[in-house]
Short mmCIF file of C-alpha atoms in Angstrom, two decimals:
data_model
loop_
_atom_site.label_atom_id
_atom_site.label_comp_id
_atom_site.label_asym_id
_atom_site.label_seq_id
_atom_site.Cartn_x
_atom_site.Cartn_y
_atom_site.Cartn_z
CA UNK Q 18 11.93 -18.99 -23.54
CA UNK Q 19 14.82 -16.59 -23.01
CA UNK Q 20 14.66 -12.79 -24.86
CA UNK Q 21 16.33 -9.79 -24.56
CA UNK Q 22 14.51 -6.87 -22.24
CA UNK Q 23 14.81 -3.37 -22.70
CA UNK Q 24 18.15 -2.65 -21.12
CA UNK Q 25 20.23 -5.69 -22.02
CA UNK Q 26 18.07 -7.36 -19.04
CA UNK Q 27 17.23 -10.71 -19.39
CA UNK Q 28 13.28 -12.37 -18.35
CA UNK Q 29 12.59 -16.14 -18.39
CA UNK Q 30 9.07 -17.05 -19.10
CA UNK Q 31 6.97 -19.10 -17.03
CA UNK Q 32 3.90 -21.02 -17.40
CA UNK Q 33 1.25 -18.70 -17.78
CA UNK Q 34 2.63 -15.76 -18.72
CA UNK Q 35 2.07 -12.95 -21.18
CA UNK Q 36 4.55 -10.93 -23.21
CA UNK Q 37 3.27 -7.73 -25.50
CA UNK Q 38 5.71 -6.49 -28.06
CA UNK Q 39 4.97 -3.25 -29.52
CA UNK Q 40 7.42 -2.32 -32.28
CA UNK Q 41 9.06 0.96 -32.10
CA UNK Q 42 10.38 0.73 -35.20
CA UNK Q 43 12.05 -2.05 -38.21
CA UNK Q 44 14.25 -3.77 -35.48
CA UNK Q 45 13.27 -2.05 -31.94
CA UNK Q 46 10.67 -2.98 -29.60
CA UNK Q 47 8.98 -2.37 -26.53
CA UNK Q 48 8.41 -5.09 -24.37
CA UNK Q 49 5.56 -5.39 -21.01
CA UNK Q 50 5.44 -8.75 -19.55
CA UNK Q 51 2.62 -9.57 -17.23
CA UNK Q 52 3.74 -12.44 -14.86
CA UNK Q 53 1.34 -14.73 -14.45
CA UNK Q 54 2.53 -15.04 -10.44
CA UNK Q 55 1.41 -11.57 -10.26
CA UNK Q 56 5.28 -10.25 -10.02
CA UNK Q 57 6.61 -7.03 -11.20
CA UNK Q 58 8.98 -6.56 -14.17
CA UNK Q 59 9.92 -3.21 -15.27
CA UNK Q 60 10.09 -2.17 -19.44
CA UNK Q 61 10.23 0.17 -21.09
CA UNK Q 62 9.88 2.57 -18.54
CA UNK Q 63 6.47 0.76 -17.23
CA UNK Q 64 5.99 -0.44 -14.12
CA UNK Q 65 2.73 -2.82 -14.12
CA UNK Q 66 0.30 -1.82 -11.51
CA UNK Q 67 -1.37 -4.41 -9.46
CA UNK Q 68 -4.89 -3.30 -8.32
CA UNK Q 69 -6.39 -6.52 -5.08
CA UNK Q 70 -9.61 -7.34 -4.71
CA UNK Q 71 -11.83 -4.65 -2.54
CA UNK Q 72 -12.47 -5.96 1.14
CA UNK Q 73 -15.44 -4.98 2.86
CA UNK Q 74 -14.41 -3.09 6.84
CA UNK Q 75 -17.96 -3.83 7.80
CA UNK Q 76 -16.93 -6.59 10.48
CA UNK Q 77 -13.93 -7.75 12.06
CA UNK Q 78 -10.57 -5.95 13.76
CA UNK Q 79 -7.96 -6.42 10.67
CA UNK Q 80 -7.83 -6.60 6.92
CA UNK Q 81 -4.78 -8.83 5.51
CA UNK Q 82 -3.60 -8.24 1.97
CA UNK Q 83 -0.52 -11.33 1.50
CA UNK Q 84 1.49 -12.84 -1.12
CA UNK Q 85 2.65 -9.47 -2.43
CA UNK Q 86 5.68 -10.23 -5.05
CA UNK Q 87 9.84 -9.63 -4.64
CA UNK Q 88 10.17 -6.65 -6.37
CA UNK Q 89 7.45 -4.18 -5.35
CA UNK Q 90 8.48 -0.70 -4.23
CA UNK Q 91 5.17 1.00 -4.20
CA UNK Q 92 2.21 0.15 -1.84
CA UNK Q 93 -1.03 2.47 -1.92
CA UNK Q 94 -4.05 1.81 0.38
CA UNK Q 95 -7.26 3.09 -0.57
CA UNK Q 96 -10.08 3.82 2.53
CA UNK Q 97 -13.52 4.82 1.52
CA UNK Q 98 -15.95 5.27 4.31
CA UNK Q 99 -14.38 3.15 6.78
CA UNK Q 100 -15.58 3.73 10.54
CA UNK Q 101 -14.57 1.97 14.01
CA UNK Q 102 -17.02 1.12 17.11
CA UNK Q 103 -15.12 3.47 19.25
CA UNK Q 104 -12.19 5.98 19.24
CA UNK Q 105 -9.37 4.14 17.83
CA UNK Q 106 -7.10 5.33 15.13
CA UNK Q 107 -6.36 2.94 12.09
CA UNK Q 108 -3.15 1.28 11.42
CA UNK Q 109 -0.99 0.33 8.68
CA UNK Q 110 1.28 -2.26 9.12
CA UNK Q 111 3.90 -4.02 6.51
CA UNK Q 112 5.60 -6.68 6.78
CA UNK Q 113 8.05 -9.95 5.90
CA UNK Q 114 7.90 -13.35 5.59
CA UNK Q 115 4.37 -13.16 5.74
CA UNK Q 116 3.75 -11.86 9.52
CA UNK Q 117 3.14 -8.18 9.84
CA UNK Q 118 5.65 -5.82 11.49
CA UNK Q 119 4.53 -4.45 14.96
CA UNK Q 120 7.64 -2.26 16.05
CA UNK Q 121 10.26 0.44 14.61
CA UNK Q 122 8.04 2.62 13.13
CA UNK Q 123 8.43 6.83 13.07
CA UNK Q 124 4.56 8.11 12.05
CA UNK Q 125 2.55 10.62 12.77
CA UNK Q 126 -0.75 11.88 11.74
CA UNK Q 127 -2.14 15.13 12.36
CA UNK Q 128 -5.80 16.29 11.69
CA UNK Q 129 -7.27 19.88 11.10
CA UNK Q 130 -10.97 21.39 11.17
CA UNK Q 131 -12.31 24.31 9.21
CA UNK Q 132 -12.40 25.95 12.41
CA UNK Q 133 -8.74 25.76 12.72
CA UNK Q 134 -8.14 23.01 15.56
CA UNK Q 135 -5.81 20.57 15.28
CA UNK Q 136 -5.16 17.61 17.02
CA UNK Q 137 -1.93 14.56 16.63
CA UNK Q 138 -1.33 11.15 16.94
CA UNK Q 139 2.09 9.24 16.32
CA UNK Q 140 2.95 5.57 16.71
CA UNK Q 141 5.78 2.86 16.61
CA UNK Q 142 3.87 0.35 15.96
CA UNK Q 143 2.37 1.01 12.55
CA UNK Q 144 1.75 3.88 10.43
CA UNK Q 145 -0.93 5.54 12.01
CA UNK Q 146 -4.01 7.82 10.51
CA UNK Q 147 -5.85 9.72 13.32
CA UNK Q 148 -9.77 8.69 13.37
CA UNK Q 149 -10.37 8.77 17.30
CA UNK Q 150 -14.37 9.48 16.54
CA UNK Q 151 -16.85 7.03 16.60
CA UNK Q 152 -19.48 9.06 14.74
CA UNK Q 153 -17.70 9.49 11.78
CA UNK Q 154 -16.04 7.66 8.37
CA UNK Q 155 -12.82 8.19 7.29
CA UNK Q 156 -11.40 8.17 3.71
CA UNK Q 157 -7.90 8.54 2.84
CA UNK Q 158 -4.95 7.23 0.80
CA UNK Q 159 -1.85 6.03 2.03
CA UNK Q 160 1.47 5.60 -0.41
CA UNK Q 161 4.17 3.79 0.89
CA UNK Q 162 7.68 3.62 -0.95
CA UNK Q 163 10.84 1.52 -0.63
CA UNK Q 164 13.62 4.00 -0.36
CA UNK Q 165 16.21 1.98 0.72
CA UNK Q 166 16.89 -1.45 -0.88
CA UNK Q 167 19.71 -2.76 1.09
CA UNK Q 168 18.18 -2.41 4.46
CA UNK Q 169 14.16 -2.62 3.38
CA UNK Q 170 13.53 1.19 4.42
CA UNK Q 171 9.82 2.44 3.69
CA UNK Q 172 8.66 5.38 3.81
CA UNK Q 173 4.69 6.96 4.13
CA UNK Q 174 2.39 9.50 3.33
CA UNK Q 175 -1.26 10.12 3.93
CA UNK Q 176 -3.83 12.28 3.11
CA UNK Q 177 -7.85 11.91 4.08
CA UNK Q 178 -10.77 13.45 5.70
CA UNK Q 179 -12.91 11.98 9.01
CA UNK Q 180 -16.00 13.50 9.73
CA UNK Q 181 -17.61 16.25 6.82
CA UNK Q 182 -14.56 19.12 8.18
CA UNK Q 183 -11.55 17.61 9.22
CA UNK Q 184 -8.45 16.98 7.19
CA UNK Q 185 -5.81 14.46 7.99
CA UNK Q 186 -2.11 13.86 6.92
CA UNK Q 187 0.76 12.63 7.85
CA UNK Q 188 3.81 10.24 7.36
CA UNK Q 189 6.72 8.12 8.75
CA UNK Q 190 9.32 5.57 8.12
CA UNK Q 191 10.42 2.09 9.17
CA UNK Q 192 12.96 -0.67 8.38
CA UNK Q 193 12.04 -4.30 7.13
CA UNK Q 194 13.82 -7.64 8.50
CA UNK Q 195 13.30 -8.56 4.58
CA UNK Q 196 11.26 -7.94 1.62
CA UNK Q 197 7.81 -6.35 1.78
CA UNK Q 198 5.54 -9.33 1.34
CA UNK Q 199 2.04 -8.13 3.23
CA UNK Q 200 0.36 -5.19 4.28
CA UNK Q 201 -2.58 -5.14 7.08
CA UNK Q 202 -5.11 -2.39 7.95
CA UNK Q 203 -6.19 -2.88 11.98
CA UNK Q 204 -7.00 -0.03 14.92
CA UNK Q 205 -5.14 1.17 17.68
CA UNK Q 206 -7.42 -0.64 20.34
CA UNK Q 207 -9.97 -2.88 20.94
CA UNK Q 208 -12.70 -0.99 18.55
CA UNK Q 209 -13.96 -3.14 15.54
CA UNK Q 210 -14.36 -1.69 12.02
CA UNK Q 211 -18.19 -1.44 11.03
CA UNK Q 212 -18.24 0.47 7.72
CA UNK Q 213 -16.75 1.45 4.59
CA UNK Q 214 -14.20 -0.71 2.29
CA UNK Q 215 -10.23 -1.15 1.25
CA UNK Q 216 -8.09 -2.53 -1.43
CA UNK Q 217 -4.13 -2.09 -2.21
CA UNK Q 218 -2.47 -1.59 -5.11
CA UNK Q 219 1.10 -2.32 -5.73
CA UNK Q 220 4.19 -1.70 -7.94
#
């Protein structure tokens, strides 16, 4: 079926979809449509958000989150209580076609102690958050936004804590051959991960 969108847009249903219209009034409606491919359609000045399933870090040396839809321009990771075997710092990579993108990144990350020391890390190959402390879990959240649709510019941010004192922050940029389709979590090294949990949300 074809219907009108808020907007004069146009959606065409597939199998499997879902389609709530709330009227706004005797002829007006809002409309949210919930792809059953997991896309992203805009209404009504809604964006559906898209919450994956939570992946333990307990084991292994990268976390994979594919088959994100055309259309998304907001990507949040979510670390609770993740921890690596050594002193690595954890990386964030995007990517296209399905392979994650390992060059042309700006970032930095910069921690901070209550005792007022500070320390940095930057990278081009991934958006890095500074953990470099095998005693210790990091949490944090990481938003990254498309800025920049005709060249597939993104753009982060990132706030956490390692250890019980230390803050951490930081940001940077970096242009996609294509559409964002994947996003992987992986360390700086050799290190392994060995605690905590992650999931991704996207809009």
């Amino acid at each position: 079926a074809v219907f009108d969108v808020q907007g004069g847009a146009t959606y065409t249903t597939a199998a499997g979809d879902w389609v709530e219209l709330v009227a706004t009034a005797v002829d007006a409606f809002d409309v949210t449509i919930l792809p059953a491919n997991g896309g992203v359609v805009a209404t009504g000045g809604r964006v559906p958000i898209t919450i994956t399933a939570l992946q333990a870090t307990t084991s292994g040396t990268a976390f994979n989150f594919t088959s994100i839809p055309t259309g998304v321009r907001r990507v949040t990771v979510v670390g609770r209580g993740i921890s690596l075997s050594g002193t690595d710092d954890f990386l964030v990579q995007i990517g296209t076609g399905g392979t994650p993108t390992s060059s042309g990144y700006v970032s930095t990350s910069n921690a901070y102690d209550q005792s007022g020391a500070s320390g940095g890390v930057s990278s081009t190959a991934a958006f890095i958050i500074s953990s470099a402390n095998a005693s210790g879990v990091s949490s944090f959240v990481m938003t990254i936004e498309l800025v920049d649709t005709a060249n597939n510019i993104w753009v982060s941010s990132h706030t956490g804590k390692k250890l019980t004192t230390t803050v951490v922050s930081g940001g940077g940029d970096v242009a996609l051959a294509g559409a964002l389709d994947n996003v992987t979590l992986t360390r700086s090294g050799t290190d392994t991960f060995d605690a905590g949990s992650i999931t991704v949300t996207y809009q």
